[in-house]
Amino acid sequence: MLRRLVPLCLVAGLGSGLTGVLGADPAGAAPFKLDGPPKVAMVLFGPKNDGGWGQAFEEGRVRTEKALGIQIPVVDNIKESSSAIRPAVELFIKRGYNVIIGTAFGYSDTFKELAQKYPKVAFLNGSGTTNGANLESFYGRTYEPHYLCGMAAGAVSKEGKLGFVAANPFGVVNWTVNAYELGAKQTKPQATTTVVFTGAWNDPVKERAAAEALVGQGIDVIGQHVDTPTPQIVAQEKGIHGTGHHRDMSEFAPKATLCSLVWFWDRYLIPTIQKIGAGTWEPSPYGAFLSIKDGGPDIACCGPAVPKAVADQIQTERQAIIDGKKVYAGPLTDRDGKERVPAGGVLSDADLWKMDWFVPGVISQK
């Protein structure tokens, strides 16, 4: 997910960065200065071995440790309530940690309060919505990898009947579903994507039920924007294919998984921590919204079922995105025929975050 978007219906966006929509406090006029060298700690929303969101952060933490030659202690299963977040963070601060990394949308308000209470501590929050002179939220343009994975799905699908298991119909989820369909049409023009919302970010039982229902409708490739590998496991059990989210899901379904969105959080954390230590960090008043080019989410592609010519096409498109191609470029209409992006235009970040519509070819089901 974009973590954790439950209240995001208010702004239609979280993984789950929404700061440009919500309107953050402006960052300080001068770069933030630490007292002493950076001493970093991480607070995880869920378990660090969940196979998805939490584990992606854990793996990024380990790579960041190695790259910077530091130790980054972590505490996991810290839920989205001030009564859980505050004591965990303040214990780290009491022990001398001056850079705190959070990992949940639901941490946003508490991190804002803590940043104001501890102005000499730097706060970073994955999928948060609040920013300040010593606080920056960060997330990724997940629609870019899902567009590329959609290309793989369309190419492998026999009839172009794709399915998608998603958590909640928020902006950050809707943009992945739409991008998936747009990508699929590049390799299978008649492709459709049927999406089922489970109402939960991490619920293997609901994810299995949704995936099996899609298979029962004749779907032969299943995409996902939920936290566990369950949709990929179901795909492999049923002898069809799928595309993953958060990590390379071929770990769990090597025969089924064609492509996965993969988080590389260290690509953001390493240079940011270096800037904090050097006294050159200036938190963006709108948060960090990371593309593939910026070190945000990327792809693990492609599985053996993807023809080489298609895999090469996907890599060409990936490079085009790095070079400036926009997934949501006009002309673009929604499935009801309403113009959403005029010819020559590009969907704004504000409109991305509040996306509450679907492109032609998306079939939404509860």
Coordinates of C-alpha atoms in Angstrom, one line a residue, residues 39-44 61 71-76 78 84-102 107 111 114 118 121-123:
K39 CA 21.9 8.9 14.7
V40 CA 19.1 7.2 12.9
A41 CA 16.2 5.0 14.0
M42 CA 13.2 3.5 12.3
V43 CA 9.6 2.9 13.4
L44 CA 7.6 0.4 11.4
R61 CA 17.0 0.0 6.2
Q71 CA 23.4 1.1 12.7
I72 CA 19.7 1.9 12.4
P73 CA 17.7 0.2 15.1
V74 CA 14.1 -0.6 14.3
V75 CA 10.9 -1.2 16.3
D76 CA 8.0 -2.8 14.4
I78 CA 3.8 0.3 16.0
A84 CA 1.7 3.8 20.3
I85 CA 3.8 6.1 18.1
R86 CA 4.8 8.8 20.7
P87 CA 6.4 6.5 23.3
A88 CA 8.3 4.5 20.7
V89 CA 9.7 7.7 19.1
E90 CA 10.4 9.5 22.4
L91 CA 12.3 6.5 23.7
F92 CA 14.6 6.7 20.7
I93 CA 15.0 10.4 21.2
K94 CA 15.8 9.9 24.9
R95 CA 18.5 7.5 23.8
G96 CA 20.1 10.2 21.6
Y97 CA 18.6 9.3 18.2
N98 CA 18.2 12.5 16.2
V99 CA 16.8 11.2 12.8
I100 CA 13.6 9.3 13.1
I101 CA 12.1 7.4 10.1
G102 CA 8.4 6.6 10.1
Y107 CA 1.8 8.6 11.7
F111 CA 5.0 13.1 13.6
L114 CA 6.7 15.5 17.6
Y118 CA 11.7 18.3 19.1
V121 CA 15.4 16.2 15.6
A122 CA 14.9 15.3 11.9
F123 CA 11.8 13.4 11.0

